[in-house]
Short mmCIF file of C-alpha atoms and ligand atoms in Angstrom, two decimals:
data_model
loop_
_atom_site.label_atom_id
_atom_site.label_comp_id
_atom_site.label_asym_id
_atom_site.label_seq_id
_atom_site.Cartn_x
_atom_site.Cartn_y
_atom_site.Cartn_z
CA MET A 1 12.05 -61.10 -50.97
CA VAL A 2 11.23 -57.78 -50.15
CA GLU A 3 7.67 -57.07 -49.92
CA VAL A 4 6.97 -53.06 -50.36
CA MET A 5 3.53 -53.19 -49.02
CA ALA A 6 3.34 -54.21 -45.42
CA ALA A 7 1.50 -52.45 -43.28
CA ARG A 8 2.72 -49.53 -41.62
CA GLY A 9 4.07 -50.14 -38.10
CA SER A 10 3.91 -54.00 -38.16
CA PRO A 11 7.20 -55.80 -37.74
CA GLN A 12 6.83 -56.75 -41.57
CA ALA A 13 7.16 -53.30 -42.00
CA ALA A 14 9.73 -53.23 -40.20
CA MET A 15 11.32 -55.73 -41.40
CA THR A 16 10.95 -54.18 -45.34
CA GLN A 17 12.34 -51.08 -44.27
CA PHE A 18 15.17 -52.73 -43.21
CA VAL A 19 15.91 -54.84 -46.16
CA LEU A 20 14.54 -51.63 -48.23
CA ASN A 21 17.44 -49.74 -46.78
CA THR A 22 20.51 -52.12 -46.91
CA LEU A 23 19.03 -52.23 -50.45
CA GLU A 24 18.84 -48.86 -51.41
CA SER A 25 22.65 -48.14 -49.84
CA ASP A 26 24.41 -50.55 -52.06
CA MET A 27 22.09 -49.06 -55.22
CA ASN A 28 23.87 -46.07 -56.45
CA TYR A 29 22.49 -46.48 -59.92
CA ARG A 30 19.70 -44.09 -61.38
CA HIS A 31 18.82 -45.00 -64.87
CA VAL A 32 17.55 -40.88 -65.77
CA TYR A 33 21.16 -39.92 -66.50
CA HIS A 34 21.35 -42.49 -68.94
CA ALA A 35 17.65 -43.14 -70.08
CA GLY A 36 17.28 -43.06 -74.21
CA ASN A 37 21.09 -43.62 -73.99
CA PHE A 38 23.20 -45.96 -77.32
CA ALA A 39 22.43 -49.04 -74.90
CA ASP A 40 18.94 -48.11 -74.24
CA VAL A 41 17.92 -47.62 -78.48
CA LEU A 42 19.25 -51.31 -78.79
CA LYS A 43 17.22 -52.62 -76.22
CA HIS A 44 13.94 -51.27 -76.06
CA ALA A 45 13.93 -50.92 -80.01
CA VAL A 46 14.42 -54.94 -80.24
CA LEU A 47 11.81 -55.04 -77.10
CA ALA A 48 9.11 -53.58 -78.80
CA LEU A 49 9.66 -55.68 -81.71
CA VAL A 50 9.47 -58.60 -79.93
CA ILE A 51 6.21 -57.89 -77.89
CA GLU A 52 5.09 -56.88 -81.39
CA HIS A 53 5.41 -60.29 -82.50
CA LEU A 54 3.85 -61.54 -79.88
CA LYS A 55 0.98 -60.04 -80.99
CA LEU A 56 0.69 -61.77 -84.34
CA LYS A 57 -1.22 -64.51 -81.72
CA PRO A 58 -4.38 -63.71 -80.23
CA ALA A 59 -3.65 -65.48 -77.01
CA PRO A 60 -2.51 -63.57 -74.30
CA PHE A 61 0.49 -62.78 -73.61
CA ARG A 62 2.55 -61.30 -69.72
CA VAL A 63 5.61 -59.15 -69.90
CA VAL A 64 7.98 -59.34 -66.95
CA ASP A 65 10.61 -56.50 -66.11
CA THR A 66 12.74 -57.47 -63.56
CA HIS A 67 14.93 -54.39 -63.07
CA ALA A 68 12.64 -52.05 -64.63
CA GLY A 69 13.72 -48.36 -63.45
CA ILE A 70 10.56 -45.83 -63.70
CA GLY A 71 9.46 -46.30 -66.42
CA LEU A 72 9.50 -42.37 -67.96
CA TYR A 73 12.35 -40.16 -67.98
CA ASP A 74 12.17 -36.01 -67.69
CA LEU A 75 15.21 -35.27 -70.19
CA THR A 76 14.76 -31.56 -69.05
CA SER A 77 16.11 -33.19 -65.45
CA GLU A 78 18.99 -31.71 -64.02
CA GLU A 79 20.05 -35.48 -63.69
CA ALA A 80 19.56 -36.57 -67.58
CA GLN A 81 21.07 -32.66 -68.28
CA LYS A 82 24.01 -33.32 -66.63
CA THR A 83 24.71 -36.62 -68.75
CA ALA A 84 22.56 -35.26 -71.65
CA GLU A 85 23.52 -39.36 -72.68
CA TRP A 86 20.37 -39.38 -74.30
CA LYS A 87 21.40 -37.06 -77.02
CA ASP A 88 23.71 -39.36 -78.82
CA GLY A 89 21.53 -42.28 -78.25
CA ILE A 90 17.56 -41.90 -79.44
CA GLY A 91 18.36 -38.19 -80.34
CA ARG A 92 20.79 -39.24 -83.18
CA VAL A 93 18.43 -41.82 -84.14
CA LEU A 94 15.68 -39.47 -84.78
CA ALA A 95 17.86 -36.88 -86.32
CA ALA A 96 19.06 -39.75 -88.81
CA LYS A 97 18.67 -40.45 -92.28
CA ARG A 98 16.53 -43.94 -92.17
CA SER A 99 16.05 -46.07 -95.06
CA PRO A 100 12.64 -47.93 -95.27
CA ALA A 101 13.74 -51.38 -93.72
CA VAL A 102 15.51 -49.05 -90.85
CA GLU A 103 12.19 -47.01 -90.73
CA THR A 104 10.14 -50.40 -90.37
CA ALA A 105 11.99 -52.20 -87.83
CA LEU A 106 12.06 -48.92 -85.65
CA ALA A 107 8.56 -48.01 -86.48
CA PRO A 108 7.03 -49.74 -83.10
CA TYR A 109 9.40 -48.42 -80.53
CA LEU A 110 9.72 -44.71 -82.52
CA ALA A 111 5.66 -44.58 -82.17
CA ILE A 112 6.11 -44.86 -78.09
CA VAL A 113 9.09 -42.91 -78.05
CA ASP A 114 6.92 -39.88 -80.34
CA GLU A 115 4.17 -39.93 -77.96
CA GLU A 116 6.79 -38.18 -75.28
CA HIS A 117 7.38 -35.41 -77.72
CA ASP A 118 5.90 -32.72 -76.91
CA GLY A 119 6.28 -30.41 -80.52
CA GLY A 120 9.65 -28.22 -78.40
CA ALA A 121 12.84 -28.23 -80.81
CA GLU A 122 14.48 -31.57 -78.31
CA LEU A 123 13.12 -34.44 -76.30
CA ALA A 124 11.70 -33.90 -73.12
CA ARG A 125 10.87 -37.27 -71.68
CA TYR A 126 11.79 -40.97 -72.52
CA PRO A 127 10.02 -44.12 -71.90
CA GLY A 128 11.48 -46.86 -70.33
CA SER A 129 10.79 -50.49 -70.59
CA PRO A 130 7.50 -50.61 -68.63
CA LEU A 131 6.13 -47.69 -70.15
CA ILE A 132 7.19 -49.25 -73.97
CA ALA A 133 6.10 -52.43 -72.92
CA ARG A 134 2.99 -51.21 -71.64
CA ARG A 135 1.70 -48.97 -74.50
CA LEU A 136 2.17 -51.93 -76.73
CA LEU A 137 -0.13 -54.75 -74.49
CA ARG A 138 -3.35 -55.71 -76.07
CA GLU A 139 -6.78 -55.54 -73.39
CA GLY A 140 -6.69 -58.93 -72.00
CA ASP A 141 -2.34 -58.90 -71.80
CA THR A 142 -0.33 -58.17 -68.51
CA LEU A 143 3.01 -56.44 -67.32
CA VAL A 144 4.88 -57.04 -63.97
CA VAL A 145 7.22 -54.48 -63.11
CA ASN A 146 10.12 -55.07 -60.63
CA GLU A 147 11.79 -52.29 -59.20
CA ALA A 148 14.12 -52.76 -56.09
CA HIS A 149 15.07 -48.96 -55.66
CA PRO A 150 12.67 -47.82 -53.16
CA ALA A 151 12.59 -44.51 -55.00
CA ASP A 152 12.22 -45.83 -58.20
CA HIS A 153 9.82 -48.07 -57.01
CA GLU A 154 7.49 -45.37 -55.97
CA THR A 155 7.78 -43.36 -58.89
CA LEU A 156 6.41 -46.84 -61.00
CA GLN A 157 3.59 -47.59 -58.83
CA ASP A 158 2.42 -43.91 -59.05
CA LEU A 159 3.23 -44.38 -62.92
CA PHE A 160 0.60 -47.29 -63.22
CA HIS A 161 -1.74 -46.37 -60.38
CA ARG A 162 -4.99 -48.24 -60.86
CA ASP A 163 -3.58 -49.54 -64.15
CA LYS A 164 -5.24 -53.27 -63.83
CA GLN A 165 -3.17 -54.75 -66.36
CA VAL A 166 0.07 -53.87 -64.80
CA LYS A 167 1.27 -54.86 -61.46
CA VAL A 168 4.30 -53.10 -59.50
CA LEU A 169 7.01 -54.88 -57.17
CA GLY A 170 9.64 -54.61 -54.95
CA LEU A 171 11.79 -57.43 -55.30
CA ASP A 172 15.29 -58.54 -55.48
CA GLY A 173 14.99 -58.92 -59.28
CA TRP A 174 16.79 -62.01 -59.34
CA THR A 175 14.22 -63.36 -57.12
CA ALA A 176 11.45 -62.13 -59.03
CA LEU A 177 13.04 -64.04 -62.39
CA LYS A 178 12.34 -66.82 -60.57
CA SER A 179 9.47 -66.88 -58.01
CA LEU A 180 7.36 -64.98 -61.55
CA LEU A 181 7.92 -67.91 -64.29
CA PRO A 182 6.07 -69.16 -65.02
CA PRO A 183 3.39 -66.82 -66.01
CA LYS A 184 -0.23 -68.59 -65.51
CA GLU A 185 -0.66 -67.44 -69.74
CA ARG A 186 2.44 -69.91 -70.33
CA ARG A 187 3.37 -66.78 -72.71
CA GLY A 188 4.96 -64.02 -72.95
CA LEU A 189 8.74 -62.04 -72.57
CA VAL A 190 11.30 -61.34 -69.54
CA LEU A 191 12.71 -58.32 -69.80
CA VAL A 192 15.93 -59.08 -67.29
CA ASP A 193 17.88 -55.42 -67.61
CA PRO A 194 20.59 -55.10 -64.46
CA PRO A 195 22.44 -52.21 -63.66
CA PHE A 196 26.11 -54.33 -63.98
CA GLU A 197 27.24 -52.31 -60.49
CA GLU A 198 27.94 -55.53 -58.36
CA PRO A 199 30.50 -58.03 -59.00
CA GLY A 200 29.10 -61.10 -60.00
CA GLU A 201 26.53 -59.72 -62.18
CA PHE A 202 27.28 -61.92 -65.61
CA GLN A 203 27.39 -65.30 -63.56
CA ARG A 204 24.12 -64.35 -62.08
CA MET A 205 22.70 -63.51 -65.15
CA ALA A 206 23.76 -67.26 -66.35
CA ASP A 207 22.25 -68.57 -63.50
CA GLY A 208 19.16 -66.35 -63.77
CA LEU A 209 19.12 -67.63 -67.50
CA ASP A 210 19.57 -71.33 -66.44
CA ALA A 211 17.42 -70.91 -64.12
CA ALA A 212 14.54 -68.96 -66.44
CA ALA A 213 15.19 -71.31 -69.10
CA ARG A 214 14.15 -74.43 -66.94
CA ARG A 215 10.57 -72.70 -65.71
CA PHE A 216 9.73 -71.09 -68.37
CA ALA A 217 11.44 -73.02 -71.69
CA THR A 218 8.50 -71.64 -74.12
CA GLY A 219 9.12 -68.11 -73.27
CA THR A 220 11.28 -65.01 -74.58
CA VAL A 221 13.50 -64.09 -72.18
CA MET A 222 15.81 -61.34 -73.08
CA MET A 223 18.63 -60.35 -71.24
CA TRP A 224 20.94 -56.97 -71.57
CA TYR A 225 25.02 -57.21 -70.34
CA PRO A 226 27.32 -54.18 -71.09
CA ILE A 227 29.98 -54.62 -73.32
CA LYS A 228 32.76 -52.79 -70.80
CA ASP A 229 35.26 -55.79 -70.90
CA GLN A 230 35.46 -57.93 -73.87
CA ARG A 231 37.24 -61.06 -71.91
CA ALA A 232 34.58 -60.70 -69.43
CA VAL A 233 31.71 -60.95 -72.45
CA ASP A 234 32.99 -63.54 -74.46
CA ARG A 235 33.76 -65.94 -70.89
CA PHE A 236 30.09 -64.49 -70.20
CA ARG A 237 28.90 -65.88 -74.11
CA ARG A 238 31.27 -69.07 -73.16
CA SER A 239 29.02 -70.09 -69.99
CA VAL A 240 25.81 -69.60 -71.36
CA THR A 241 26.24 -71.88 -74.57
CA ALA A 242 27.70 -74.38 -71.77
CA LEU A 243 24.07 -74.24 -70.78
CA ALA A 244 23.01 -76.16 -73.62
CA ILE A 245 19.74 -74.25 -73.53
CA PRO A 246 18.04 -74.32 -77.61
CA LYS A 247 18.25 -71.45 -78.84
CA LEU A 248 19.46 -68.61 -77.85
CA TYR A 249 20.79 -65.74 -79.54
CA SER A 250 22.88 -62.92 -79.28
CA ILE A 251 22.83 -59.27 -80.58
CA GLU A 252 25.89 -56.40 -79.65
CA VAL A 253 25.94 -52.71 -80.92
CA THR A 254 29.96 -51.13 -80.30
CA ILE A 255 29.79 -47.26 -80.48
CA ARG A 256 34.04 -48.11 -80.35
CA ALA A 257 36.90 -50.47 -80.52
CA VAL A 258 36.63 -52.44 -76.99
CA ARG A 259 40.02 -51.13 -75.52
CA THR A 260 39.46 -50.74 -71.87
CA THR A 261 37.83 -52.47 -69.61
CA THR A 262 36.01 -50.24 -67.89
CA GLU A 263 34.68 -47.37 -70.66
CA LEU A 264 30.94 -48.82 -71.56
CA SER A 265 32.11 -49.68 -74.85
CA GLY A 266 28.65 -51.04 -76.48
CA SER A 267 25.60 -53.15 -75.04
CA GLY A 268 24.53 -56.66 -75.70
CA LEU A 269 21.01 -58.54 -75.56
CA LEU A 270 20.90 -62.10 -74.97
CA ILE A 271 18.03 -63.81 -75.82
CA LEU A 272 16.02 -66.87 -75.20
CA ASN A 273 13.47 -67.92 -77.95
CA PRO A 274 14.07 -64.76 -80.14
CA PRO A 275 10.71 -64.23 -82.48
CA PHE A 276 11.74 -66.09 -85.93
CA THR A 277 11.08 -63.14 -87.59
CA LEU A 278 14.34 -60.88 -85.55
CA PRO A 279 17.37 -61.94 -87.30
CA GLY A 280 15.79 -60.68 -90.71
CA LYS A 281 14.49 -57.45 -89.40
CA LEU A 282 17.65 -57.04 -87.88
CA ASP A 283 19.87 -57.28 -90.69
CA ALA A 284 18.96 -53.66 -91.81
CA LEU A 285 18.81 -52.13 -88.14
CA LEU A 286 22.27 -53.10 -85.97
CA PRO A 287 24.25 -51.81 -89.50
CA PHE A 288 22.10 -48.47 -89.30
CA LEU A 289 22.69 -48.73 -85.24
CA ALA A 290 26.24 -49.15 -85.20
CA LYS A 291 26.69 -45.88 -87.88
CA THR A 292 23.98 -44.06 -86.58
CA LEU A 293 25.57 -44.40 -82.35
CA ALA A 294 29.35 -44.39 -83.54
CA ARG A 295 31.59 -43.02 -81.23
CA GLY A 296 34.69 -44.13 -82.68
CA GLN A 297 37.25 -45.86 -85.00
CA GLY A 298 35.86 -49.76 -84.36
CA ALA A 299 32.02 -48.94 -83.86
CA GLY A 300 30.23 -52.62 -85.58
CA PHE A 301 27.65 -55.17 -84.62
CA ARG A 302 27.20 -58.91 -84.49
CA ALA A 303 24.09 -61.09 -84.14
CA ASP A 304 24.83 -65.29 -83.99
CA TRP A 305 22.62 -67.85 -82.38
CA LEU A 306 24.98 -69.35 -79.38
CA THR A 307 22.68 -72.52 -79.52
CA GLY A 308 20.01 -74.08 -81.59
CA GLU A 309 19.55 -72.42 -85.19
CA HIS A 310 22.97 -72.01 -87.06
CA ALA A 311 24.89 -72.05 -83.78
CA SER A 312 28.88 -71.85 -84.66
CA PRO A 313 30.67 -73.22 -81.65
CA ALA A 314 31.38 -70.80 -78.94
N1 LIG B 401 15.30 -51.55 -67.43
C1 LIG B 401 14.87 -50.11 -67.71
C2 LIG B 401 14.32 -50.36 -68.90
O1 LIG B 401 14.93 -50.06 -69.77
O2 LIG B 401 13.95 -48.30 -68.77
C3 LIG B 401 16.13 -49.75 -67.10
C4 LIG B 401 16.72 -50.13 -65.91
S1 LIG B 401 17.88 -50.32 -65.24
C5 LIG B 401 19.62 -50.27 -65.98
C6 LIG B 401 18.18 -50.85 -64.13
C7 LIG B 401 17.60 -50.91 -62.44
O3 LIG B 401 17.83 -51.74 -61.74
C8 LIG B 401 17.70 -49.94 -61.86
O4 LIG B 401 16.56 -48.84 -61.75
C9 LIG B 401 17.86 -50.29 -60.19
O5 LIG B 401 17.21 -49.33 -59.70
C10 LIG B 401 17.03 -51.44 -60.34
N2 LIG B 401 17.62 -52.56 -59.35
C11 LIG B 401 19.19 -52.79 -59.27
N3 LIG B 401 19.40 -53.59 -58.33
C12 LIG B 401 18.61 -54.26 -57.96
C13 LIG B 401 17.72 -55.53 -57.96
N4 LIG B 401 18.44 -56.23 -57.04
N5 LIG B 401 16.67 -55.48 -57.75
C14 LIG B 401 15.80 -55.09 -58.58
N6 LIG B 401 15.82 -53.95 -59.40
C15 LIG B 401 17.53 -53.18 -58.81
#
């Protein structure tokens, strides 16, 4: 466990620094290069819908974000400008004509994106999952955000400085997933959004889902995965289906045909216990996203139950 808040000069602080350095050397991924891209759009639009659904009941809930990033991205920064991925993600969505059904499905997400629009011709900032979740909380709901990259963890701490509804941790995300469940509210959402930089991440995700479902069987768990290597995705879907956890739903959007094993051609969300209203909201949203975000032949989408509801054999 990596606790970042050890007293300066103490043995724990030395150990913490050691672990952080070790982690940092393995942690090259920085989300600022990808903020607002096509994968963020799907993830964040669905995240907002799930949280809005939790708000339909008065009982408080908790959102846990195990791989949180920094919460707010400066799209004018050198890093974001270098890739400008947001232009083909949220940039396209904002510029697209949207039907009333799409508008309704995107409303909670776009309202938060709009808050970062400072009136300039282009978006200046883009909210990450922690800020989107925070903006949607009611008084009494809570948010736990966890980020292991030392610099990003510090930025996240600054963002939520003195916010009593938010707790910022610096644990390994897979450890956090287990140690933070179940939340005391017994209601809520867990977002698991690792960078998939290390081999074995799909297996860790399947194991994490198994552990989360055991600890928090009634909660909603949403896990993001990349679609680069179709065979790896198919294996993953089979392995989580085999866990025989009730009510597992999958949503995928591809922006081009999956031709190689290295190019990010799409992304998926695996959702345990999705809101029952979600599939209906996606009817209009997914075709819109596949069309708007397409970057070549073979763009598309699918949404299906892996287990429960109307599951068909994997
Ligand atoms: N969830 C964020 C959002 O939607 O705005 C984006 C998160 S980004 C895809 C993945 C984050 O996980 C990065 O900020 C990275 O530093 C962090 N990370 C990498 N390895 C981690 C680990 N073992 N534990 C926790 N966080 C980790």
